[in-house]
CSV table of C-alpha atoms in Angstrom, one decimal:
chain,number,residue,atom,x,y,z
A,1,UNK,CA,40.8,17.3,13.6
A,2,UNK,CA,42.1,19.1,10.9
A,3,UNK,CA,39.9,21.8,9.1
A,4,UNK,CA,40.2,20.0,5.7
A,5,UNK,CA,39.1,17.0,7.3
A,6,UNK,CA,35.7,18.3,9.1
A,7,UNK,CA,35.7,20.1,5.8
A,8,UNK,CA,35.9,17.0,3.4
A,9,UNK,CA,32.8,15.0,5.8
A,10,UNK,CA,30.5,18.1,5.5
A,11,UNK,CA,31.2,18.0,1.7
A,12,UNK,CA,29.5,14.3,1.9
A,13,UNK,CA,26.8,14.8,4.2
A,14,UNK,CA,23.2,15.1,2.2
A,15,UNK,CA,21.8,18.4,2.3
A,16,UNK,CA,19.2,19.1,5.4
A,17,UNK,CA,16.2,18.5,3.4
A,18,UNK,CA,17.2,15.1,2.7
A,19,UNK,CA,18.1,14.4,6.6
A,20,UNK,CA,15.1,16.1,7.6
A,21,UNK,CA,13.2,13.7,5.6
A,22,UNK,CA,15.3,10.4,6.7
A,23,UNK,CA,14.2,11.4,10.3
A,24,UNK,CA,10.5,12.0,9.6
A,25,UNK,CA,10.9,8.7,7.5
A,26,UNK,CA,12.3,6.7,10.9
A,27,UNK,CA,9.6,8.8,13.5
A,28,UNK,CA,7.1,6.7,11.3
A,29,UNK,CA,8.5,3.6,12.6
A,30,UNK,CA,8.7,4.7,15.8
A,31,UNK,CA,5.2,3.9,16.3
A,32,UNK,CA,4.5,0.1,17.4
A,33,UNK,CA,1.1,0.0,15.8
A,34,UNK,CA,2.4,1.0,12.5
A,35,UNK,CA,5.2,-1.5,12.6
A,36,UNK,CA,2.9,-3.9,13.4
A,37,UNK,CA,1.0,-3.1,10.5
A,38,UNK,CA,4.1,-3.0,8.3
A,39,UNK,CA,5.1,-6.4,9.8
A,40,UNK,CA,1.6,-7.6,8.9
A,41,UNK,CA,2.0,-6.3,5.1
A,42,UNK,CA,5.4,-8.2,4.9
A,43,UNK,CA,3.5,-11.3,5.5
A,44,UNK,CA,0.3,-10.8,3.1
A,45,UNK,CA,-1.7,-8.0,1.5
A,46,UNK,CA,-4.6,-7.4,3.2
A,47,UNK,CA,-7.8,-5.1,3.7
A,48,UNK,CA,-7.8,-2.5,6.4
A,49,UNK,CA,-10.6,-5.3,7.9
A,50,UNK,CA,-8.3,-7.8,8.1
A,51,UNK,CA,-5.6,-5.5,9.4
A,52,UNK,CA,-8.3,-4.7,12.3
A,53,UNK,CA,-9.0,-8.4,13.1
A,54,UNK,CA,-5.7,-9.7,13.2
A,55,UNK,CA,-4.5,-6.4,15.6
A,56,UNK,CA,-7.7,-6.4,17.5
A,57,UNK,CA,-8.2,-3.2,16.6
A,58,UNK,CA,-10.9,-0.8,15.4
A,59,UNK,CA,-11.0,-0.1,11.5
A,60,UNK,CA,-11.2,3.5,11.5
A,61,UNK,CA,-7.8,3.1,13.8
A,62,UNK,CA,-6.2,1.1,11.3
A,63,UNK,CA,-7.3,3.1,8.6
A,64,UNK,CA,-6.0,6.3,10.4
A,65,UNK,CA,-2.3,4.6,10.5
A,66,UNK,CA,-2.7,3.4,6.9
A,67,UNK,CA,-2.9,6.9,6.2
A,68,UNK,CA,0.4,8.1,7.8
A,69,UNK,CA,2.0,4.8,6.3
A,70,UNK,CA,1.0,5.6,3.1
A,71,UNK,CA,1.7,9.9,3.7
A,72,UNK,CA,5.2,8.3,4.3
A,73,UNK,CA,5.1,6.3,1.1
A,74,UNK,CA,5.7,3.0,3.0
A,75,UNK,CA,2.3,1.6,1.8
A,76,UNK,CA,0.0,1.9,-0.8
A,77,UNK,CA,-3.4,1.1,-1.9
A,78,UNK,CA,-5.0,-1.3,-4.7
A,79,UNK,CA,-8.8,-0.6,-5.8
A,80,UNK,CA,-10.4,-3.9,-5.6
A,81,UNK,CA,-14.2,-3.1,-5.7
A,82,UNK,CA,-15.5,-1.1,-3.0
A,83,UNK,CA,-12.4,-2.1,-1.0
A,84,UNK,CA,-8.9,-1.4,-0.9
A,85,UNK,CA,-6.2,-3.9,-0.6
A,86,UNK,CA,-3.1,-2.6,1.2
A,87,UNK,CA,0.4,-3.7,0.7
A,88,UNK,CA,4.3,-2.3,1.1
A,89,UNK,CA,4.7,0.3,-1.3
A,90,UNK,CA,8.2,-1.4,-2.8
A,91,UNK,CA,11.4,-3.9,-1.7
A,92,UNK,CA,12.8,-0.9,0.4
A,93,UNK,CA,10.6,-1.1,3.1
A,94,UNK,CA,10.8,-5.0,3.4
A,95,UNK,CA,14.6,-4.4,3.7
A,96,UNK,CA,14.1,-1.9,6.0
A,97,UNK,CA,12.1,-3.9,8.3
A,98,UNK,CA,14.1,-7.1,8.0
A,99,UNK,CA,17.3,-4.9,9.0
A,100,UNK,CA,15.5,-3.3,11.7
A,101,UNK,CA,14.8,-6.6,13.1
A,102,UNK,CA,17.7,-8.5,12.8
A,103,UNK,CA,19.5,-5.6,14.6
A,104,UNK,CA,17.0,-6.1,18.1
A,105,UNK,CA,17.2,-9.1,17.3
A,106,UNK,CA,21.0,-9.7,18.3
């Protein structure tokens, strides 16, 4: 390959801080229980006690996830009384999860 060429990729690849955080951003959807908790936010917002029941799961091990979810800005939190009602932080993570299943998927 010619040295301009390598040359002209490099020039377009995002500086490491921005790949360092794409990988930290796809390590947090490595983990099954968090996707399932994203796939559950896709479907409704819910409370981290509803998150529990439907996972079968304790609430201070949901609520432990929630935290790296919403660390990673894939989640966030709504104040509704003495509870806090969880849902995807914007579109982007939908469309990354709908991408990220059709591509098992075929």
């Amino acid at each position: 390959m010619a040295e301009d060429t390598k040359q002209a990729i490099r020039n377009k690849l995002p500086d490491d801080d921005v790949i360092y955080s794409l990988a930290e951003l796809f390590k947090v959807f490595g983990d099954p229980t968090r996707a399932k908790i994203l796939q559950c936010l896709q479907i409704r917002d819910l409370y981290v006690g509803e998150i529990a029941d439907i996972l079968d799961m304790s609430i201070s091990a949901v609520s432990h996830q929630l935290r790296v979810l919403r660390t990673a800005k894939l989640v966030k939190g709504t104040k509704e009384g003495k509870e806090v009602k969880y849902s995807l932080d914007d579109d982007h993570v939908t469309k990354i999860l709908e991408y990220g299943l059709t591509h098992v998927n075929e």
